[in-house]
Amino acid sequence: MWTHRIVLLCCMWSAFFVCHSQQQQINIGAFFYDDELELEKEFMAVVNAINGPESEQTFRLYPLIKRLKPEDGSVTMQEEACDLIDNGVAAIFGPSSKAASDIVALVCNNTGIPHIEFDVADEEHVAERPNHQMTLNLYPSQVILSKAYADIVQNFGWRKFTIVYDSSDAKAAARLQDLLQLREVHNDVVRVRKFQQDDDYRVMWKSIRGERRVVLDCPPGMLVELLNSSSEFGLTGQFNHIFLTNLETYTDHLEELSAANESFAVNITAARLLLTPEPPSYSLPYGYVTQRDNVVFETNDSPRTLLHDLIHDALQLFWQSWRNASYFYPDRMVVPRMSCDFAAAGGRTWQMGRYLMRLMKGTSGMNNTNFRTTSLQFDDEGQRITFNIEVYDPLDGIGIAVWDPRGQITQRNVDAKVQKKIIYRVATRIGPPYFSYNETARELNLTGNAIYQGYAVDLIDAIAQEVGFEYQFVPVADQQYGKQDKDTKQWNGIIGEIINNDAHMGICDLTITQARRTAVDFTVPFMQLGVSILAYKSPHKVKALDAYLQPFGGEVWIWILISVFVMTFLKAIMARIAKTEWENPHPCNRDPEVLENQWHLHNTFWLTVASIMTAGCDILPRSPQVRMFEATWWIFAIIIANSYTANLAAFLTSSKMEGSIANLKDLSGQKEVHFGTIYGGSTYNLLADSNETTYRLAFNLMNNDDPSAYTKDNAEGVDRVQKNRGDYMFLMETTTLEYHREQHCDLRSVGEKFGEKHYAIAVPFGAEYRSNLSVAILHLSERGQLYDLKQKWWKNPNSSCFEEPDPDATPDMTFEELRGIFYTLYMGLLIAFLIGITEFLVYVQQVALEERLTFKLAFRKEMRFVLCVWNNKKPITAGTPVSSLRTTPRPSLEKSLERTPKSSRRIVLGRSSEEMCELPAGGASSSSSSSNTQKSNRQKKLQQQEARL
């Protein structure tokens, strides 16, 4: 008996030395279902990669795999788990989420064996946490994953979207809980739609027809079928955006779907865990194409999934933790020897298992290339709380952005992402000056964008050069801006083209309104404007030459002229019968031979005209009756002159007034002039939606007008204003009004603008190029190109319209209105000069006869004296003509008469022929004697001259 004991002891020592002389074997258990062969292969491949060459490893992992069937329940899994523990496993991996029970976690928690999961699991309640203390899950926490999805959607800038998920997936609501709570995003609601496998998905898609943004959560195997069924409802158009939340979307080959369906142009982004740049040394997946050792092989094997990478990281995490624990406790880190029955009976659990669990929970995967998924950290409950989500394009596999646990989203691979070349379709409508046909180009049979011209054409061309894209104009068939039908809820015009994915953008005189903002998005405005009133302007009439006479009628001027001539004749008669008006021509001679009366017809005419012209006169009446006569005429003259002045000012003012309507309030307060606007346009909506009294009154008047005051476009409104000639006014945008006013001289603007508006480029919701268009518009505005474009298309260089003055300014009298009085002045001066020149020539002829000179010499002599303007004294001789004496000033005349013999200067003024006949004979004899003396003297001079000759 002692011999047997010695032999047994020797065998035990031999076994002990043999074990320590060889590598330590670490048993690990794993659960896989029968249809998870690819995961099992991955598990074995990672174990082999960790073990490496036998000569280089101190520890070796020895996998013990248990295969499960879908019908296996918790009892079977408990038995299998206990069998693994009885075989001394140091950790148990799995099973996947297909398991309906957490029995494996309970068994591991009772025995102290680490339990590592790699698939999504249900969120545990607080009461369940004590039973899962030995469980660690590498799959991202559903709570943190839900927060990541909400951050990504908010970063997209979505104000309205629909969440679509599989109602049979119990875990879908948990990972979308933050999105489901986003009902306050931009004051819009979040719609939710559910589906189940084998349902008719078209019913669901029909309920969200026209939705631009969809958050879709579904298994990868159902994705292609779901997207195919949504195509007929316009959800896969170019301007739609679908965000896929399943982290394994890249396993479903969407590139095949886009290649088979040309209309499949939806913008798809998906989420996946961010992987380390360096792949495992044994395999790098590319869908159905696998790369090994930098050589690409085509294979029919299933592609790698997220679970492959999580299995890899789970094994790496356990291996590093075991190695670290062995470093600190080399003697205690041995494979446990226990059974489920011993632990259930109250025996001690594996203590090093709990220590190993603390090491794994405290492990950080930051900057660790051994892990496929980055930022590997866990909380106290073993849930993974730190990971990075990569937002990528599943069609080309290129990452777009990265979400980190801090909630920050970083853009990436902007330059590496290859964009498909797109020719942008620009929806617009015919309407100058924004967009019209170039008739010259059409005559030359040009095609494409060359046949169009206008402000919008030049603006899009400038933006295209700034951003760098190609475009094609598409005029809408109905020529409408965009109005929603109340019954069908469908949009027409430019807005409808954008909503129906028939255009990438829309431009013309398209106003930003709240209703349109619910259907499309807009860039920054490229033009600011308001609403004003377009009215008819009477054609400008050239003033006649007698415009200054228009304040009085023709019969008034005739009566004024008759009054002037009658007053002239009557005043002369009154002055002749007045004794006081006869005066001594020589006051120093108290015994004058004759009396003179200054009121000849030419003097009375001069005083009458001077009085009515308020010019005054140097001769005034002396007798009371003439003064009374003259005072009465002055009263008449003052009234006539002031009446003329007042009527002239009123006439000039009234010529600049077109009516009493100065603003919308005046227009709404009368019924003689009708007014309207474009039905359903932005101005129509402004008046319809406003609560202001004036706007509501104007809107009601337009609605009650018969025939209808509304038009279908601006051109019809302008035509109605011109045809009605003042009986119809049109409310339109100020920019378009300015253009038509430049083109038509019979149009004018009434009042100040009201209702501030903006023109902008309409784009679909979520359009990536919207920001680029806005930046380009701002650059063009800063460089002044927008102003230059407006000046180019608004100003008409060939316009000959009369520039209407400001009605609020004081009216100025122009030459056109007063040119008649200037012509009258020039004519009067011309007649006066003609009379003066005629008299001067007659005088020169008399001088030539008197002084025995030729007419030419006499003309030179007199002209020389006339041009000496500084000499105001002219000597006279005895033979100076009487006409010259009459034109000579009185002082000079008196001096000349003093030097002249009394018999030779008998000049009587103011006497008629009858009075001259009644003069004494002496006077006559004296005159005759003096004339005889002069004759004899002349004869003597002539005889002397002849003798000399």
GROMACS .gro file of C-alpha atoms in nm, residues 493-685:
model
  193
  493GLY     CA    1  -4.498   7.648  -6.055
  494ILE     CA    2  -4.133   7.674  -5.957
  495ILE     CA    3  -4.194   7.546  -5.604
  496GLY     CA    4  -4.369   7.239  -5.743
  497GLU     CA    5  -4.076   7.163  -5.974
  498ILE     CA    6  -3.837   7.166  -5.680
  499ILE     CA    7  -4.063   6.955  -5.458
  500ASN     CA    8  -4.112   6.697  -5.735
  501ASN     CA    9  -3.734   6.666  -5.781
  502ASP     CA   10  -3.757   6.809  -6.132
  503ALA     CA   11  -3.523   7.098  -6.055
  504HIS     CA   12  -3.227   7.161  -5.827
  505MET     CA   13  -3.304   7.527  -5.770
  506GLY     CA   14  -3.549   7.799  -5.871
  507ILE     CA   15  -3.481   8.163  -5.948
  508CYS     CA   16  -3.678   8.462  -6.075
  509ASP     CA   17  -3.864   8.734  -5.887
  510LEU     CA   18  -3.947   8.465  -5.632
  511THR     CA   19  -4.041   8.608  -5.292
  512ILE     CA   20  -3.958   8.436  -4.964
  513THR     CA   21  -4.284   8.362  -4.783
  514GLN     CA   22  -4.365   8.156  -4.476
  515ALA     CA   23  -4.579   7.916  -4.677
  516ARG     CA   24  -4.301   7.852  -4.928
  517ARG     CA   25  -4.047   7.804  -4.650
  518THR     CA   26  -4.246   7.503  -4.530
  519ALA     CA   27  -4.202   7.339  -4.870
  520VAL     CA   28  -3.853   7.445  -4.983
  521ASP     CA   29  -3.545   7.613  -4.847
  522PHE     CA   30  -3.396   7.947  -4.958
  523THR     CA   31  -3.052   8.097  -4.989
  524VAL     CA   32  -2.965   8.440  -4.856
  525PRO     CA   33  -3.160   8.711  -5.042
  526PHE     CA   34  -3.007   8.865  -5.351
  527MET     CA   35  -3.255   9.155  -5.366
  528GLN     CA   36  -3.453   9.354  -5.110
  529LEU     CA   37  -3.776   9.522  -5.208
  530GLY     CA   38  -4.130   9.615  -5.106
  531VAL     CA   39  -4.474   9.663  -5.258
  532SER     CA   40  -4.586   9.979  -5.433
  533ILE     CA   41  -4.873  10.098  -5.652
  534LEU     CA   42  -4.841  10.110  -6.031
  535ALA     CA   43  -5.062  10.380  -6.186
  536TYR     CA   44  -5.123  10.534  -6.525
  537LYS     CA   45  -4.948  10.859  -6.608
  538SER     CA   46  -5.095  11.094  -6.863
  539PRO     CA   47  -4.862  11.149  -7.156
  540HIS     CA   48  -4.648  11.456  -7.123
  541LYS     CA   49  -4.771  11.743  -7.341
  542VAL     CA   50  -4.531  12.003  -7.477
  543LYS     CA   51  -4.635  12.348  -7.363
  544ALA     CA   52  -4.748  12.588  -7.636
  545LEU     CA   53  -4.571  12.914  -7.701
  546ASP     CA   54  -4.855  13.101  -7.539
  547ALA     CA   55  -4.841  12.886  -7.223
  548TYR     CA   56  -4.787  13.198  -7.012
  549LEU     CA   57  -5.122  13.327  -7.137
  550GLN     CA   58  -5.314  13.017  -7.020
  551PRO     CA   59  -5.395  13.149  -6.670
  552PHE     CA   60  -5.648  13.376  -6.848
  553GLY     CA   61  -5.883  13.272  -7.118
  554GLY     CA   62  -5.864  13.420  -7.464
  555GLU     CA   63  -6.171  13.638  -7.413
  556VAL     CA   64  -6.015  13.783  -7.095
  557TRP     CA   65  -5.704  13.888  -7.285
  558ILE     CA   66  -5.923  14.046  -7.556
  559TRP     CA   67  -6.116  14.245  -7.296
  560ILE     CA   68  -5.790  14.352  -7.132
  561LEU     CA   69  -5.656  14.481  -7.465
  562ILE     CA   70  -5.985  14.659  -7.541
  563SER     CA   71  -5.973  14.815  -7.195
  564VAL     CA   72  -5.617  14.937  -7.249
  565PHE     CA   73  -5.697  15.107  -7.578
  566VAL     CA   74  -6.026  15.252  -7.454
  567MET     CA   75  -5.863  15.382  -7.137
  568THR     CA   76  -5.584  15.536  -7.344
  569PHE     CA   77  -5.826  15.730  -7.564
  570LEU     CA   78  -6.057  15.832  -7.278
  571LYS     CA   79  -5.767  15.943  -7.063
  572ALA     CA   80  -5.637  16.166  -7.344
  573ILE     CA   81  -5.983  16.324  -7.382
  574MET     CA   82  -6.018  16.370  -7.006
  575ALA     CA   83  -5.675  16.533  -6.984
  576ARG     CA   84  -5.750  16.776  -7.267
  577ILE     CA   85  -6.068  16.901  -7.106
  578ALA     CA   86  -5.896  16.938  -6.768
  579LYS     CA   87  -5.761  17.293  -6.725
  580THR     CA   88  -5.493  17.188  -6.478
  581GLU     CA   89  -5.329  16.957  -6.729
  582TRP     CA   90  -5.229  17.257  -6.951
  583GLU     CA   91  -4.899  17.401  -6.827
  584ASN     CA   92  -4.637  17.659  -6.916
  585PRO     CA   93  -4.355  17.502  -7.114
  586HIS     CA   94  -4.114  17.770  -6.983
  587PRO     CA   95  -4.179  17.829  -6.611
  588CYS     CA   96  -3.939  18.125  -6.608
  589ASN     CA   97  -4.148  18.305  -6.866
  590ARG     CA   98  -4.451  18.430  -6.682
  591ASP     CA   99  -4.609  18.546  -6.999
  592PRO     CA  100  -4.586  18.242  -7.222
  593GLU     CA  101  -4.700  18.255  -7.572
  594VAL     CA  102  -4.843  17.895  -7.563
  595LEU     CA  103  -4.946  17.627  -7.309
  596GLU     CA  104  -4.858  17.263  -7.345
  597ASN     CA  105  -5.048  16.941  -7.255
  598GLN     CA  106  -4.826  16.636  -7.191
  599TRP     CA  107  -5.105  16.380  -7.227
  600HIS     CA  108  -5.069  16.285  -7.590
  601LEU     CA  109  -5.201  15.944  -7.701
  602HIS     CA  110  -4.855  15.788  -7.673
  603ASN     CA  111  -4.811  15.918  -7.317
  604THR     CA  112  -5.154  15.803  -7.203
  605PHE     CA  113  -5.092  15.462  -7.364
  606TRP     CA  114  -4.758  15.437  -7.186
  607LEU     CA  115  -4.911  15.521  -6.847
  608THR     CA  116  -5.197  15.275  -6.898
  609VAL     CA  117  -4.971  14.987  -6.992
  610ALA     CA  118  -4.717  15.070  -6.719
  611SER     CA  119  -4.993  15.066  -6.459
  612ILE     CA  120  -5.127  14.725  -6.553
  613MET     CA  121  -4.770  14.593  -6.566
  614THR     CA  122  -4.706  14.742  -6.218
  615ALA     CA  123  -4.402  14.913  -6.361
  616GLY     CA  124  -4.484  15.275  -6.272
  617CYS     CA  125  -4.434  15.589  -6.484
  618ASP     CA  126  -4.241  15.922  -6.458
  619ILE     CA  127  -4.541  16.137  -6.558
  620LEU     CA  128  -4.851  16.160  -6.344
  621PRO     CA  129  -5.181  16.348  -6.376
  622ARG     CA  130  -5.248  16.671  -6.186
  623SER     CA  131  -5.618  16.733  -6.214
  624PRO     CA  132  -5.850  16.559  -5.969
  625GLN     CA  133  -6.072  16.411  -6.234
  626VAL     CA  134  -5.777  16.254  -6.420
  627ARG     CA  135  -5.631  16.126  -6.096
  628MET     CA  136  -5.964  15.971  -6.005
  629PHE     CA  137  -5.976  15.822  -6.351
  630GLU     CA  138  -5.622  15.687  -6.310
  631ALA     CA  139  -5.682  15.553  -5.957
  632THR     CA  140  -5.977  15.354  -6.081
  633TRP     CA  141  -5.759  15.206  -6.352
  634TRP     CA  142  -5.488  15.122  -6.097
  635ILE     CA  143  -5.737  14.922  -5.889
  636PHE     CA  144  -5.832  14.730  -6.199
  637ALA     CA  145  -5.464  14.678  -6.288
  638ILE     CA  146  -5.373  14.546  -5.941
  639ILE     CA  147  -5.655  14.295  -5.944
  640ILE     CA  148  -5.570  14.178  -6.295
  641ALA     CA  149  -5.196  14.143  -6.217
  642ASN     CA  150  -5.250  13.952  -5.891
  643SER     CA  151  -5.514  13.731  -6.046
  644TYR     CA  152  -5.276  13.645  -6.325
  645THR     CA  153  -4.996  13.560  -6.080
  646ALA     CA  154  -5.221  13.342  -5.866
  647ASN     CA  155  -5.369  13.159  -6.163
  648LEU     CA  156  -5.024  13.106  -6.310
  649ALA     CA  157  -4.900  12.932  -5.988
  650ALA     CA  158  -5.213  12.719  -5.971
  651PHE     CA  159  -5.176  12.628  -6.336
  652LEU     CA  160  -4.815  12.516  -6.288
  653THR     CA  161  -4.903  12.312  -5.977
  654SER     CA  162  -5.202  12.139  -6.131
  655SER     CA  163  -4.994  12.033  -6.426
  656LYS     CA  164  -4.786  11.815  -6.194
  657MET     CA  165  -5.074  11.653  -6.007
  658GLU     CA  166  -5.223  11.329  -6.135
  659GLY     CA  167  -5.483  11.281  -5.863
  660SER     CA  168  -5.548  11.267  -5.494
  661ILE     CA  169  -5.429  10.903  -5.437
  662ALA     CA  170  -5.095  10.907  -5.259
  663ASN     CA  171  -5.080  10.570  -5.079
  664LEU     CA  172  -5.264  10.243  -5.017
  665LYS     CA  173  -5.484  10.407  -4.754
  666ASP     CA  174  -5.611  10.664  -5.005
  667LEU     CA  175  -5.659  10.389  -5.262
  668SER     CA  176  -5.863  10.181  -5.019
  669GLY     CA  177  -6.074  10.478  -4.917
  670GLN     CA  178  -6.228  10.540  -5.260
  671LYS     CA  179  -6.425  10.338  -5.513
  672GLU     CA  180  -6.371  10.523  -5.840
  673VAL     CA  181  -6.032  10.367  -5.915
  674HIS     CA  182  -6.014   9.986  -5.906
  675PHE     CA  183  -5.695   9.803  -5.807
  676GLY     CA  184  -5.565   9.447  -5.790
  677THR     CA  185  -5.261   9.219  -5.775
  678ILE     CA  186  -5.146   8.870  -5.880
  679TYR     CA  187  -5.384   8.607  -5.746
  680GLY     CA  188  -5.207   8.380  -5.499
  681GLY     CA  189  -4.881   8.573  -5.519
  682SER     CA  190  -4.672   8.707  -5.233
  683THR     CA  191  -4.852   9.045  -5.236
  684TYR     CA  192  -5.187   8.865  -5.227
  685ASN     CA  193  -5.073   8.661  -4.927
   0.00000   0.00000   0.00000
